[in-house]
PDB file of C-alpha atoms in Angstrom:
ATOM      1  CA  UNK A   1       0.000   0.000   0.000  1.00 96.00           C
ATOM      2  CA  UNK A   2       0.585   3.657  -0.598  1.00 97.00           C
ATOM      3  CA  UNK A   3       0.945   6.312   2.128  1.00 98.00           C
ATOM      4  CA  UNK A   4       0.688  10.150   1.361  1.00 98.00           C
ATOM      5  CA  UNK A   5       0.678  12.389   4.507  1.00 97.00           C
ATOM      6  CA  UNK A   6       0.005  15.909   4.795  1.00 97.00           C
ATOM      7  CA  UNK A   7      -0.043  18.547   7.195  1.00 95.00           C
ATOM      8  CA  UNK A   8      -2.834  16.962   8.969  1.00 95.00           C
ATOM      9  CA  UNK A   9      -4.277  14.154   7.379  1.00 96.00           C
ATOM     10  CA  UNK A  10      -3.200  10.620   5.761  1.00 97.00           C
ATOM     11  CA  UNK A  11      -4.281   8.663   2.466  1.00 97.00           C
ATOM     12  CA  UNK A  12      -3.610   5.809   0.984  1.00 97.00           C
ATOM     13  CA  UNK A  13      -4.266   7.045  -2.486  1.00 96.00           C
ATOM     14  CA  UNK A  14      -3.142  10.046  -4.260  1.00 97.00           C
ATOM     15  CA  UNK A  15      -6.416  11.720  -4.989  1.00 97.00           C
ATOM     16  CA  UNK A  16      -7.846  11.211  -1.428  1.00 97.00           C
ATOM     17  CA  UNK A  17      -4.377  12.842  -0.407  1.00 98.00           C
ATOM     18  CA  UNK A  18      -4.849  15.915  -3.110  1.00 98.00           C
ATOM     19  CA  UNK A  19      -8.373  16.672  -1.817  1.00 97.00           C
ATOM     20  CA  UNK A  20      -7.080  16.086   2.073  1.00 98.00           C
ATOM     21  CA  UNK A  21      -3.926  18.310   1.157  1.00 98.00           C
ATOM     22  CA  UNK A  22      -6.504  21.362   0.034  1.00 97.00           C
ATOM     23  CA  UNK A  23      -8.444  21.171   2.905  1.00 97.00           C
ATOM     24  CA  UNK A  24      -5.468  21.895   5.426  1.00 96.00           C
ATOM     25  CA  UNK A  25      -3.546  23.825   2.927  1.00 97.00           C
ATOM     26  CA  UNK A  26      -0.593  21.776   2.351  1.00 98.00           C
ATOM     27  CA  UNK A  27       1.000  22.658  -1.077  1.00 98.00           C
ATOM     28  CA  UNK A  28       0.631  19.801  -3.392  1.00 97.00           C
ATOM     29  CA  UNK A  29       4.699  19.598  -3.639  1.00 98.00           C
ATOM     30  CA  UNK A  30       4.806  19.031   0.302  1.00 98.00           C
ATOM     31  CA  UNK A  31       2.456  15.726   0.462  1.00 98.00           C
ATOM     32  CA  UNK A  32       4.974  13.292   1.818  1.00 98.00           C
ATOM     33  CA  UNK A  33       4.943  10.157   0.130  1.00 98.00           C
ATOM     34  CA  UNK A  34       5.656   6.488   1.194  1.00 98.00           C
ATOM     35  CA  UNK A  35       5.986   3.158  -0.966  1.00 97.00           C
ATOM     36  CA  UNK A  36       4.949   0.007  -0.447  1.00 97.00           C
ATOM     37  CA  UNK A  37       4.390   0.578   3.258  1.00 98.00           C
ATOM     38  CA  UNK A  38       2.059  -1.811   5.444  1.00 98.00           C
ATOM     39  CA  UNK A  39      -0.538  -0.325   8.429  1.00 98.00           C
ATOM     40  CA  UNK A  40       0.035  -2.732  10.717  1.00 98.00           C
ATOM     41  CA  UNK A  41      -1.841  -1.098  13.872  1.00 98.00           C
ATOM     42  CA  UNK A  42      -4.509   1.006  13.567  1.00 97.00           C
ATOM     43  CA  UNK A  43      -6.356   2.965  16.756  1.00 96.00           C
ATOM     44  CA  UNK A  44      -9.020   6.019  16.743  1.00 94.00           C
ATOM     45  CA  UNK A  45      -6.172   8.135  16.766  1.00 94.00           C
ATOM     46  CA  UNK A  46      -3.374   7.103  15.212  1.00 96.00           C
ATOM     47  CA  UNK A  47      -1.654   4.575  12.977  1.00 97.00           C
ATOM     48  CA  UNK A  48       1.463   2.489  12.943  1.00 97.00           C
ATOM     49  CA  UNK A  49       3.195   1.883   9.607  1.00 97.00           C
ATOM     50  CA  UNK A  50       6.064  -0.681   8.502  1.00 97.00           C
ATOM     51  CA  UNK A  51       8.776   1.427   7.953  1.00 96.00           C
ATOM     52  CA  UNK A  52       8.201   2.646  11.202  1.00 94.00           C
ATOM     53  CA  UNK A  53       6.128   5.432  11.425  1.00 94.00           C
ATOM     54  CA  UNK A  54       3.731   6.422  13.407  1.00 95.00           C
ATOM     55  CA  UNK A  55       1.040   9.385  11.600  1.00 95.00           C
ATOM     56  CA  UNK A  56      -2.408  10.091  12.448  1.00 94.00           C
ATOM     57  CA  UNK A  57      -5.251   7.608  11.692  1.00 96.00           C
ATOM     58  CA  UNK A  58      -7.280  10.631  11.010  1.00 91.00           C
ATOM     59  CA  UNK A  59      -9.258  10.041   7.221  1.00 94.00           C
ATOM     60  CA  UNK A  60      -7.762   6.139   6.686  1.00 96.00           C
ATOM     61  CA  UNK A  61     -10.592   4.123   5.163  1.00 95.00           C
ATOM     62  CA  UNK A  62     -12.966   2.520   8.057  1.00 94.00           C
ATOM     63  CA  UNK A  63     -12.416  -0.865   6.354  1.00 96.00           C
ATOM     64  CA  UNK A  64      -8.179  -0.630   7.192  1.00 96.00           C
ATOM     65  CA  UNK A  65      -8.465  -1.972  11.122  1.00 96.00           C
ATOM     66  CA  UNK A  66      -5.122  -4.124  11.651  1.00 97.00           C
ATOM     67  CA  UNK A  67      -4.620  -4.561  15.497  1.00 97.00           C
ATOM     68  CA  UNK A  68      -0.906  -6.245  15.636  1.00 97.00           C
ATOM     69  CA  UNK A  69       0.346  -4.541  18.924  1.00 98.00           C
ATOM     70  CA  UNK A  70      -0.335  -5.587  22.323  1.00 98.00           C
ATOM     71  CA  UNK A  71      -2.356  -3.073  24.505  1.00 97.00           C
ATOM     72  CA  UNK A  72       0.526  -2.149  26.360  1.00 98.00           C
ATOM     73  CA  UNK A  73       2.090  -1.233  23.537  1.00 98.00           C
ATOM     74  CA  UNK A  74      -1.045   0.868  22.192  1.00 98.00           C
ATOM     75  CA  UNK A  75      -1.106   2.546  25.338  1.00 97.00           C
ATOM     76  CA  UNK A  76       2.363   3.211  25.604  1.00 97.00           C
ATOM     77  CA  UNK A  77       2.606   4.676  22.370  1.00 96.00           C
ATOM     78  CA  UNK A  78      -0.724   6.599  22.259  1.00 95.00           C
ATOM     79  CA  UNK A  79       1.017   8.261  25.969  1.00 93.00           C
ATOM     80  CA  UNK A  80       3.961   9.657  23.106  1.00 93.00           C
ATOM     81  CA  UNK A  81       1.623  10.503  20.041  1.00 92.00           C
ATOM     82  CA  UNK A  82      -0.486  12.975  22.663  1.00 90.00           C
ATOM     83  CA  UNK A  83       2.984  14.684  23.386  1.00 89.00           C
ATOM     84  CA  UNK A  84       3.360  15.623  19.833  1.00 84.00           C
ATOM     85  CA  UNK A  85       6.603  14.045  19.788  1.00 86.00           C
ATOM     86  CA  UNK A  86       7.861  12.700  16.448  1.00 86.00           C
ATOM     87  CA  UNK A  87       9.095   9.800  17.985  1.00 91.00           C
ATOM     88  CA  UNK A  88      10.028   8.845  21.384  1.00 94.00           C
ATOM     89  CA  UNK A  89      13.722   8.781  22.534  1.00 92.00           C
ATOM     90  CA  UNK A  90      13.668   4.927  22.951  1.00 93.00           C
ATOM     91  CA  UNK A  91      12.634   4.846  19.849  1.00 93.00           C
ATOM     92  CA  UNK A  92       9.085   3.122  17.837  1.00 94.00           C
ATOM     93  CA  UNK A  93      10.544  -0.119  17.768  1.00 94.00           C
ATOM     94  CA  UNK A  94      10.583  -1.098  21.220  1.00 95.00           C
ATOM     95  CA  UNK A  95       7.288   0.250  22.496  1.00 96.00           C
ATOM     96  CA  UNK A  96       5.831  -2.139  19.456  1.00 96.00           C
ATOM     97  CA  UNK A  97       7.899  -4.843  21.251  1.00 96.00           C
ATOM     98  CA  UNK A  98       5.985  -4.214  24.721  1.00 97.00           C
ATOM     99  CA  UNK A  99       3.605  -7.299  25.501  1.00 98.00           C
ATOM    100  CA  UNK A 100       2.962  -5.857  28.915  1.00 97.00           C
ATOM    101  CA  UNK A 101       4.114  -3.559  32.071  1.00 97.00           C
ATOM    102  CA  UNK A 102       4.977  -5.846  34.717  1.00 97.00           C
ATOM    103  CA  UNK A 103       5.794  -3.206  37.242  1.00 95.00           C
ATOM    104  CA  UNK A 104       5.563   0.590  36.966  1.00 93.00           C
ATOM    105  CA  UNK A 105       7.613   2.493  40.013  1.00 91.00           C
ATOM    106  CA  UNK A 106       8.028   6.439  40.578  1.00 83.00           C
ATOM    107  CA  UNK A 107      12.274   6.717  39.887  1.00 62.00           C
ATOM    108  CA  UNK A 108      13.283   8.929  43.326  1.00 51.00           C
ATOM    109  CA  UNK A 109      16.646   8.398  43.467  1.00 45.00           C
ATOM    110  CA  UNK A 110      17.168   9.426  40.351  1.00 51.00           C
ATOM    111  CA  UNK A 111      17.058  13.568  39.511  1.00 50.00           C
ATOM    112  CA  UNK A 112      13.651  14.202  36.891  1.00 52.00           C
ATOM    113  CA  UNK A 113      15.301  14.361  33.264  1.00 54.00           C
ATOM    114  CA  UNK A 114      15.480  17.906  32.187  1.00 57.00           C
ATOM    115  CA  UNK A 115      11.748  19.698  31.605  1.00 62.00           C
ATOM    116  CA  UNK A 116      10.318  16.597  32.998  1.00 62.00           C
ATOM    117  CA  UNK A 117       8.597  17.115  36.638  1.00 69.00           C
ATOM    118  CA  UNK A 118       8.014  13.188  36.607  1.00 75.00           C
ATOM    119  CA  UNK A 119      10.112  10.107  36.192  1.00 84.00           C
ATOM    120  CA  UNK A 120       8.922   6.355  36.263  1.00 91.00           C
ATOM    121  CA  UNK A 121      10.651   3.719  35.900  1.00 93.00           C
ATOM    122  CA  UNK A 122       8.841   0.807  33.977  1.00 95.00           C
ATOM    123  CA  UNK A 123       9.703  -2.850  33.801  1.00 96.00           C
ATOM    124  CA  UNK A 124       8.673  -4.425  30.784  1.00 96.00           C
ATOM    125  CA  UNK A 125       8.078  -8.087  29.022  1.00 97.00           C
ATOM    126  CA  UNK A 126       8.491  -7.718  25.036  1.00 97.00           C
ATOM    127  CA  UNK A 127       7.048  -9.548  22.884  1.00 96.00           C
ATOM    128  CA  UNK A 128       9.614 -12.390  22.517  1.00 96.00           C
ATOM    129  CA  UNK A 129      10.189 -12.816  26.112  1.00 96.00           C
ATOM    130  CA  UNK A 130      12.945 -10.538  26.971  1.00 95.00           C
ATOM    131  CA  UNK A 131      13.028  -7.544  30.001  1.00 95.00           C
ATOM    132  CA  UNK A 132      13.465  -4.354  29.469  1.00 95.00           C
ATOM    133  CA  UNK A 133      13.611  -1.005  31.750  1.00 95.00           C
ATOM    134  CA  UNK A 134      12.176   2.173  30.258  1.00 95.00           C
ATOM    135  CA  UNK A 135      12.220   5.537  31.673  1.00 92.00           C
ATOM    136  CA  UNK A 136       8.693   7.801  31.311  1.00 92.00           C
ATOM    137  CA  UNK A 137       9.532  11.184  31.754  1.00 90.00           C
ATOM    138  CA  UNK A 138       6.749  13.803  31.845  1.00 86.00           C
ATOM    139  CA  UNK A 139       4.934  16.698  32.636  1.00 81.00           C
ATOM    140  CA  UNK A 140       1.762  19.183  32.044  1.00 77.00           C
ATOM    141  CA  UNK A 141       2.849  23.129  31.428  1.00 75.00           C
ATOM    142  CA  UNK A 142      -0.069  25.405  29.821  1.00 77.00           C
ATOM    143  CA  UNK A 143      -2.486  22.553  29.719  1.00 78.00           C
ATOM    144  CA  UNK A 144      -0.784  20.059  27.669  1.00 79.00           C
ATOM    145  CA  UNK A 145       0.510  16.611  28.523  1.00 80.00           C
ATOM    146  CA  UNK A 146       4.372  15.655  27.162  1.00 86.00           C
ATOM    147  CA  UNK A 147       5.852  12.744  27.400  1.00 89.00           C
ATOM    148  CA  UNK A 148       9.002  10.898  26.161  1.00 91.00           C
ATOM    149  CA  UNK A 149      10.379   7.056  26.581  1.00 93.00           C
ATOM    150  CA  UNK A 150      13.882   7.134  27.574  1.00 91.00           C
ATOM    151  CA  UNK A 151      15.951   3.623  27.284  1.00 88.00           C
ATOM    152  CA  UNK A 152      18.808   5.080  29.656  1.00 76.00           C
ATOM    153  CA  UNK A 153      18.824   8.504  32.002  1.00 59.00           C
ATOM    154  CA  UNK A 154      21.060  11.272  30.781  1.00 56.00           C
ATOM    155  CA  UNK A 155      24.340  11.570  32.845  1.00 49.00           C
TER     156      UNK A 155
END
């Protein structure tokens, strides 16, 4: 499948992305444009791609629904996409790895991460098996949420 993103929106075919591109007034030259791409998890919100990528889910087709990511994972991910990050410091890959938070614990010996008034640590299962530790850093300033996924604290 096709992926064409614009300011706001995302298609899977080049018209629908022309007509989606004139309603938030991105110039035709500036519709980003992704081959042979899979959707491979698909929420109200927002969508997860093959090559990684995480856009909105706002205008796919009703009819695309994949659900290949564990809840954890959805939720985990969804906690980022609010933030308006473009991708979390641990990167996409792992939170798709997440099967499920075994423990989640507030980090106070460590100092917050810069700009972040809270720190917790999570303990994780993936997908094949394996542990990991992630680090949610976040905080609310002028009533919005932001939050990042580190994989180690900064020094």
């Amino acid at each position: 499948m096709n992926r064409y993103t614009t300011k706001r929106y995302v298609a899977i075919c080049c018209s629908e992305a022309e007509r989606l591109a004139k309603l938030d007034g991105t110039p035709i030259e500036n519709i980003r444009y992704a081959p042979n791409v899979d959707l491979l998890h698909r929420t109200d919100w927002w969508a997860y791609w093959s090559d990684e990528q995480v856009t909105t889910a706002i205008s796919l087709p009703d009819t695309l629904q994949p659900k290949t990511l564990s809840q954890a994972a959805a939720d985990l991910i969804f906690d980022v996409w609010a933030s308006g990050l473009s991708a979390p410091h641990c990167g996409w890959a792992l939170l798709t790895q997440v099967e499920r938070v075994l423990s989640s614990e507030r980090d106070s010996c460590q100092e917050v991460s810069e700009g972040f008034s809270s720190q917790e640590k999570l303990t994780l299962e993936l997908t094949d098996g394996r542990l990991a530790i992630i680090y949610r850093c976040s905080r609310f300033s002028n009533c919005e949420y932001h939050c990042d996924f580190l994989s180690e604290l900064p020094e």
